[in-house]
Short mmCIF file of C-alpha atoms in Angstrom, two decimals:
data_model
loop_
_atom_site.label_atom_id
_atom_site.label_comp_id
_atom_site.label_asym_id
_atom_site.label_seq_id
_atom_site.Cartn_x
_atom_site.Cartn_y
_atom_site.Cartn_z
CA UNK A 21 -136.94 -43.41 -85.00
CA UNK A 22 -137.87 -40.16 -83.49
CA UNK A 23 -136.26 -40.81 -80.11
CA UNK A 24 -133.20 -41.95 -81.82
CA UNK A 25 -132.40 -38.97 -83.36
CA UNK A 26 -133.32 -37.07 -80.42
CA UNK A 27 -130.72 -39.00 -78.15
CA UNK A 28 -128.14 -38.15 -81.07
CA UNK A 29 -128.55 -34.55 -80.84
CA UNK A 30 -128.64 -34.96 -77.40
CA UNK A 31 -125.22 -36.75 -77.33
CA UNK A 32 -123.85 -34.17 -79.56
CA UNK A 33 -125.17 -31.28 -77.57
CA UNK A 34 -123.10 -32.54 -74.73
CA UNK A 35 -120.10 -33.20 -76.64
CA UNK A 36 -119.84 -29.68 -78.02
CA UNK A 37 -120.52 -28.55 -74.27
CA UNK A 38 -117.41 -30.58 -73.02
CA UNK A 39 -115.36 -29.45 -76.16
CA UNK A 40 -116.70 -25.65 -75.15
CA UNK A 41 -115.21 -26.00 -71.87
CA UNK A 42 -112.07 -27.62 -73.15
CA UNK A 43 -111.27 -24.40 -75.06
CA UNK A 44 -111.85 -21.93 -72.10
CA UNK A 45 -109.83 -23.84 -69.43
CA UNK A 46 -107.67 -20.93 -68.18
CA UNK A 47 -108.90 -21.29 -64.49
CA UNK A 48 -108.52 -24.71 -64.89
CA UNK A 49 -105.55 -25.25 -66.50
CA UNK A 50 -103.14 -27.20 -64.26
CA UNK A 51 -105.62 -29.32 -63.51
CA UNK A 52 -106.33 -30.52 -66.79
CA UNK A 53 -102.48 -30.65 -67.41
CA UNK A 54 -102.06 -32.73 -64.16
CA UNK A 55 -104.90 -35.01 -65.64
CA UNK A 56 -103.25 -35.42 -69.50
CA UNK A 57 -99.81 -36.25 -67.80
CA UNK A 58 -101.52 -38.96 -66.09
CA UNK A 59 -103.36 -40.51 -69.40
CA UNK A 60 -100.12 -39.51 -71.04
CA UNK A 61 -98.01 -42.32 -69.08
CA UNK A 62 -100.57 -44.83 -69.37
CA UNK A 63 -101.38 -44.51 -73.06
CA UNK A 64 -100.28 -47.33 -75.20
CA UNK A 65 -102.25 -45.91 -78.38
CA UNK A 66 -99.99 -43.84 -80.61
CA UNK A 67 -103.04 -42.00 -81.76
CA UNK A 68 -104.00 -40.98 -78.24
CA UNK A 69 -100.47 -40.43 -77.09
CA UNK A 70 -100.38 -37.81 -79.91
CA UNK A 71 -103.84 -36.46 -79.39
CA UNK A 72 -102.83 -36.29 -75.62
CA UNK A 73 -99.51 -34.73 -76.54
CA UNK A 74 -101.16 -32.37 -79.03
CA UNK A 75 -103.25 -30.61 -75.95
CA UNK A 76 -100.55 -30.99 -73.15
CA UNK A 77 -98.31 -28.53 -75.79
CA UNK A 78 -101.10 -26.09 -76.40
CA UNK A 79 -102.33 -26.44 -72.20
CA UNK A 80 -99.10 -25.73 -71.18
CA UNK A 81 -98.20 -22.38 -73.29
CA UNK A 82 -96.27 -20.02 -71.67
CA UNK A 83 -96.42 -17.03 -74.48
CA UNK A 84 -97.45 -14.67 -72.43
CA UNK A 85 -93.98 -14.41 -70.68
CA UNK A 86 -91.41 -12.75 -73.20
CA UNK A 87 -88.65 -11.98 -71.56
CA UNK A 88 -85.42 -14.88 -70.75
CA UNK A 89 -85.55 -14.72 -67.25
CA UNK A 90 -89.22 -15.79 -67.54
CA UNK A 91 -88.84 -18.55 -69.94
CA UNK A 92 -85.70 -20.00 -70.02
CA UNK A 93 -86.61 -23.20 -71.89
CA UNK A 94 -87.83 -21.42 -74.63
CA UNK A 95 -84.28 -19.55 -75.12
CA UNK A 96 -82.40 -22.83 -75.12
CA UNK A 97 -80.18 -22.72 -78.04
CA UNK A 98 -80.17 -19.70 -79.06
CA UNK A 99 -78.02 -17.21 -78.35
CA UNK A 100 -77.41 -15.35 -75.44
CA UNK A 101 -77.64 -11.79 -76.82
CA UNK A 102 -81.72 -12.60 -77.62
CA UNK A 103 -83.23 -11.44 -74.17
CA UNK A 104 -87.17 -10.70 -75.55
CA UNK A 105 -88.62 -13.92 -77.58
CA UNK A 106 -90.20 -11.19 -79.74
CA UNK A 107 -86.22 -9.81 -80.38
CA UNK A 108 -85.91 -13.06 -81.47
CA UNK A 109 -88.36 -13.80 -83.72
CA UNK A 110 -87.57 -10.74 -85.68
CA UNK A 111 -84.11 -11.22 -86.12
CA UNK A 112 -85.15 -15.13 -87.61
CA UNK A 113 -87.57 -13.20 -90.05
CA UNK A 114 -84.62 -10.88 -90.82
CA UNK A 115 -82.72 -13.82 -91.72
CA UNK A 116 -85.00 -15.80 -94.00
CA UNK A 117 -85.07 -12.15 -95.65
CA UNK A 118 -81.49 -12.07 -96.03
CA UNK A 119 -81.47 -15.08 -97.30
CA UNK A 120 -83.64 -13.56 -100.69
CA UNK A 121 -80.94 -10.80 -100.84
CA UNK A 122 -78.47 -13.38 -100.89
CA UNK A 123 -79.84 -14.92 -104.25
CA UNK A 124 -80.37 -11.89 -105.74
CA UNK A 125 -76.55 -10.90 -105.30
CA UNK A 126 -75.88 -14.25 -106.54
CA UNK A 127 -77.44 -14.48 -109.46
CA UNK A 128 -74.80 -11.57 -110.96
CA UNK A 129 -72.57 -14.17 -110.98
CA UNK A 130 -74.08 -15.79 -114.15
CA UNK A 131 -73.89 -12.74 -116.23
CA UNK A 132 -71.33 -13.14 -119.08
CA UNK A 133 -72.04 -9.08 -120.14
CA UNK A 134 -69.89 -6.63 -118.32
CA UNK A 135 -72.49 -3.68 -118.72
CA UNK A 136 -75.22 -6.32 -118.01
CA UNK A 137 -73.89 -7.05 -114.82
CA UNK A 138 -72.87 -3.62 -113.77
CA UNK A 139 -76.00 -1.94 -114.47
CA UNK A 140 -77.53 -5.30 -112.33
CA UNK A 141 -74.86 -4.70 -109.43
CA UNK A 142 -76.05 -1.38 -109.25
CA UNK A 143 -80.01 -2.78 -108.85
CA UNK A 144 -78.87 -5.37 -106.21
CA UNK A 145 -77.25 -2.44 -104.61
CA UNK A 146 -80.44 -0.16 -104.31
CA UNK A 147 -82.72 -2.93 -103.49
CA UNK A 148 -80.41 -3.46 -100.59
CA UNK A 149 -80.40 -0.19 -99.31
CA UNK A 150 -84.21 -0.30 -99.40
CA UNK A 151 -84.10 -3.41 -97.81
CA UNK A 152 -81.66 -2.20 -94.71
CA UNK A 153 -83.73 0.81 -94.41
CA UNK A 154 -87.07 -1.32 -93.71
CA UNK A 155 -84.58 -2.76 -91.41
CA UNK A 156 -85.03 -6.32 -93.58
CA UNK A 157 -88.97 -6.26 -92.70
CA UNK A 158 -88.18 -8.40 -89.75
CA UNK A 159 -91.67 -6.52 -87.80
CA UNK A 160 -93.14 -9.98 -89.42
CA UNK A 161 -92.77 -12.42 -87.42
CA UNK A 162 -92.91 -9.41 -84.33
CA UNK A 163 -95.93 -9.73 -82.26
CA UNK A 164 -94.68 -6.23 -80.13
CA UNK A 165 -94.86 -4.09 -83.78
CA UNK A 166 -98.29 -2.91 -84.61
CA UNK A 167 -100.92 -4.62 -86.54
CA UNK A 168 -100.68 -3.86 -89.73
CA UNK A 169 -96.56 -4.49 -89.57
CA UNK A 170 -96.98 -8.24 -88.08
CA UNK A 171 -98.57 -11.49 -89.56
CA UNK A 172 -99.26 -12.59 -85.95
CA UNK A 173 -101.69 -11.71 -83.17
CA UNK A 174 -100.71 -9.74 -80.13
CA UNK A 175 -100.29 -13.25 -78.43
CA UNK A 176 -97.98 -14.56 -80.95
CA UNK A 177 -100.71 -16.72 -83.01
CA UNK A 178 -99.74 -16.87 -87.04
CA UNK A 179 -102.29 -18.56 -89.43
CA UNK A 180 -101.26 -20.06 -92.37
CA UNK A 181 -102.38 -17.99 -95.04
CA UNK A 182 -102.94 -20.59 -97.74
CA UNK A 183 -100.90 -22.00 -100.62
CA UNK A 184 -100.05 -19.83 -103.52
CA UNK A 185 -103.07 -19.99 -105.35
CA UNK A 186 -105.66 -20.04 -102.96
CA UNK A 187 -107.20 -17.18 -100.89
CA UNK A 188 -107.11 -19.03 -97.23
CA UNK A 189 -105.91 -21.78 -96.00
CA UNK A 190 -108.08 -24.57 -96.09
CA UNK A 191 -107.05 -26.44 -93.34
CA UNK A 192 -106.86 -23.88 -91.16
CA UNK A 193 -104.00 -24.07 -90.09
CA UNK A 194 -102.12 -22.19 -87.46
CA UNK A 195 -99.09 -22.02 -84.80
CA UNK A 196 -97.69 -19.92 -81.76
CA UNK A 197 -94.04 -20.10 -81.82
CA UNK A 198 -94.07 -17.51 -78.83
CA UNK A 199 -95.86 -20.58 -76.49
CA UNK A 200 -93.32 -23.05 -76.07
CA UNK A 201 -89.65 -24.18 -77.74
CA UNK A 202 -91.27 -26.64 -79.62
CA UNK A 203 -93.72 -24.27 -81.06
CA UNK A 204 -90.50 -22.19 -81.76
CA UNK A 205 -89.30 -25.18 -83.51
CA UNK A 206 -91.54 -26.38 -85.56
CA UNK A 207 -92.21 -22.77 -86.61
CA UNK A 208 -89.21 -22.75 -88.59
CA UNK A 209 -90.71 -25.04 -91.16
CA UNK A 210 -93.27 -22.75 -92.07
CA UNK A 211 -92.38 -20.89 -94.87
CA UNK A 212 -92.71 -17.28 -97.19
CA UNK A 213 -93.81 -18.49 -100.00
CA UNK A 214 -93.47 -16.04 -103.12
CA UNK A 215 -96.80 -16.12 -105.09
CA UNK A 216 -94.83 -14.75 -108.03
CA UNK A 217 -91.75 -17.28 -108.07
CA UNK A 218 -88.41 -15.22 -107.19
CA UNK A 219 -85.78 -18.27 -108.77
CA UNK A 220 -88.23 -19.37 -111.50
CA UNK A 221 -90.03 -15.70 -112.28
CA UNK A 222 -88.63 -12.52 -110.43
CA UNK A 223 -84.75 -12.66 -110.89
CA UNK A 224 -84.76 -13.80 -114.40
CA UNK A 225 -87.51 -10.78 -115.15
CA UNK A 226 -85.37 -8.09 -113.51
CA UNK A 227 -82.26 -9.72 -115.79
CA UNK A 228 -83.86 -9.52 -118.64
CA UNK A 229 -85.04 -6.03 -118.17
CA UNK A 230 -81.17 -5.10 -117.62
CA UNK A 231 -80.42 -6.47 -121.04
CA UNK A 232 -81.81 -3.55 -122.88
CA UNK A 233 -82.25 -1.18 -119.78
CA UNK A 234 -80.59 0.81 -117.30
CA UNK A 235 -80.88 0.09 -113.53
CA UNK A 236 -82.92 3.49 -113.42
CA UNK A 237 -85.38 2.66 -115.90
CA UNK A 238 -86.45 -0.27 -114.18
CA UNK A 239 -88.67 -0.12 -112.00
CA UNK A 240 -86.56 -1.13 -108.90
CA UNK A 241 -89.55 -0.74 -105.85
CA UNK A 242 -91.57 -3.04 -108.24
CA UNK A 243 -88.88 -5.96 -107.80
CA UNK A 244 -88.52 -5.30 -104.09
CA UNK A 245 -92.06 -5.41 -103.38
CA UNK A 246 -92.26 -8.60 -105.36
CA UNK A 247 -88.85 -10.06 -103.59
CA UNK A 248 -89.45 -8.64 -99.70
CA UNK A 249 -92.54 -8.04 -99.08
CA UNK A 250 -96.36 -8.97 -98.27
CA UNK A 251 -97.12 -7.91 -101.61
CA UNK A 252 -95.77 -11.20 -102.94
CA UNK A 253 -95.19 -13.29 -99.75
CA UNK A 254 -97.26 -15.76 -98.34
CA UNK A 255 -96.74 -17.40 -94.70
CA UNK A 256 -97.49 -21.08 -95.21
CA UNK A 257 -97.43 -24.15 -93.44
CA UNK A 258 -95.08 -26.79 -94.65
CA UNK A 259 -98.07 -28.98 -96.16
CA UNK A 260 -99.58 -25.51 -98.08
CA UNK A 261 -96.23 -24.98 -99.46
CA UNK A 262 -95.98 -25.82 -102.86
CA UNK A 263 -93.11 -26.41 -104.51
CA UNK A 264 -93.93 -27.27 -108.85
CA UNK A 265 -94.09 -24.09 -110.93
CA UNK A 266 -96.58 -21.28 -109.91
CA UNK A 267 -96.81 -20.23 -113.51
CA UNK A 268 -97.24 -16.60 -112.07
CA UNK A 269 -95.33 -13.78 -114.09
CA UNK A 270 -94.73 -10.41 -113.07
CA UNK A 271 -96.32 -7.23 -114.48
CA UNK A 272 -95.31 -6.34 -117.78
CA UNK A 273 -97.10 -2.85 -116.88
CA UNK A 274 -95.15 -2.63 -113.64
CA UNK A 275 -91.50 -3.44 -115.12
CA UNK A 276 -90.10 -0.40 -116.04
CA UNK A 277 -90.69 3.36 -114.49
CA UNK A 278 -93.14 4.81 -115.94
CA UNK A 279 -91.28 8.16 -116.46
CA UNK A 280 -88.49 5.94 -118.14
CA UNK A 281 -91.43 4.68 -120.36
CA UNK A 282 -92.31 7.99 -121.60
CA UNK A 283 -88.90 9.26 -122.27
CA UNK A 284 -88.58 6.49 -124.41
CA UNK A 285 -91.82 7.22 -126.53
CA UNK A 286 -91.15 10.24 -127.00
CA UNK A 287 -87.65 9.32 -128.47
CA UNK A 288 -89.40 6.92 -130.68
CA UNK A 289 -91.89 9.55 -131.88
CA UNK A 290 -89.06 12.27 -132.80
CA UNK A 291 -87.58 9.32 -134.96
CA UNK A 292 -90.92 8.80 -136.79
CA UNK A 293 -91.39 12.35 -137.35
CA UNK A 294 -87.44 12.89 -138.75
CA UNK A 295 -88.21 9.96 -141.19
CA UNK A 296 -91.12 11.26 -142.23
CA UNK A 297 -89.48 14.65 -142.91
#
């Protein structure tokens, strides 16, 4: 019984040995592609076709070139003004970003009260301007901006970071979109996931705060954090993404400006103190 076991951990040993030298194959690289190609054409086993097709993607990454001259495949499709991939992948986080703005202007269009909606124009209008200014937090999905401004690695490498309610993602998973067009691809199904819903939670907040409320009592860098940023966004793999109720609310504390809060205290207090005159 003994032996048994021994020639177990023996077999293991050796498999985590092979695996080891799997994962630091740089010198060896083309070789190993060469080699998967040639299983590749011979497979009949879906499984190992996709296994097989799973390491030839990741064995044949190209994300350290960046520029279109040096990668032409991965450019294919998009348009000819992009000349960096990392260009590129800011202006597609720039979009998705847009996109939130987009709602937000939107959602004026369901206001029946004329001084409801003005006083929410005139929100949309600032949070824009903040927005523009951060140029639409597009340094995201850039792997050239510095650390703390990206979600990715200096290669490109994003890991999910785990649906909303969890702390990490469980699965582990993660993605280089910067390696190869497909990784470019199927990058565009990951997703920023607000923790704090903006359809179901944020909007309606920041419309109900405009019933009663000014746009400058309302604490306007509260709702951008919430609707643009890190603060509230989550980068999540399709499968971590999930889409029933979050039944996360915002900050009562947070909603309003704090000096706004005061002002109106003290209003309250002078009318106490004339009705008790």
């Amino acid at each position: 019984m003994h032996q048994v076991v021994s020639l177990e951990r023996k077999k293991e040993a050796v498999v985590v040995c092979d695996i080891g030298q799997l994962l630091s194959t740089d010198r060896h690289a083309a070789g190993l592609v060469e080699a998967a190609r040639g299983l590749l054409s011979d497979e009949q086993s879906p499984k190992r076709r996709k296994i097989l097709t799973d390491l030839l993607l990741n064995l044949e990454d190209r994300s350290e070139l960046e520029s279109r001259e040096e990668d032409e495949d991965w450019f294919k499709g998009i348009d000819a003004r992009f000349k960096t991939k990392s260009a590129y992948m800011k202006f597609n986080c720039e979009s998705r970003i847009r996109g939130y703005m987009k709602e937000v202007d939107g959602a004026s269009k369901s206001i029946q009260n004329a001084k409801v909606r003005d006083e929410f124009l005139k929100a949309s209008k600032s949070l824009a301007e903040t927005l523009k200014a951060a140029r639409h937090n597009g340094c995201y999905f850039d792997r050239s901006e510095k650390e703390p401004n990206r979600l990715c690695t200096r290669e490109g490498w994003f890991t999910c970071q785990g649906s909303f309610e969890q702390q990490v993602c469980q699965s582990l998973h993660s993605i280089n979109p910067y390696g190869s067009r497909e990784s470019r691809i199927v990058f565009s199904t990951w997703n920023l996931d607000h923790r704090i819903e903006k359809k179901r939670t944020v909007i309606p907040a920041l419309l109900e705060a405009l019933q009663n409320h000014k746009s400058t009592d309302v604490n306007l860098n509260y709702f951008y954090c919430l609707l643009f940023t890190r603060e509230n966004l989550k980068l999540v793999h399709i499968v971590c993404h999930k889409k029933g109720a979050h039944n996360l609310l915002c900050d009562t504390k947070k909603i309003f400006r704090q000096a706004a809060n005061t002002h109106k205290a003290k209003q309250k207090l002078k009318g106490k103190k004339r009705r008790l005159m």
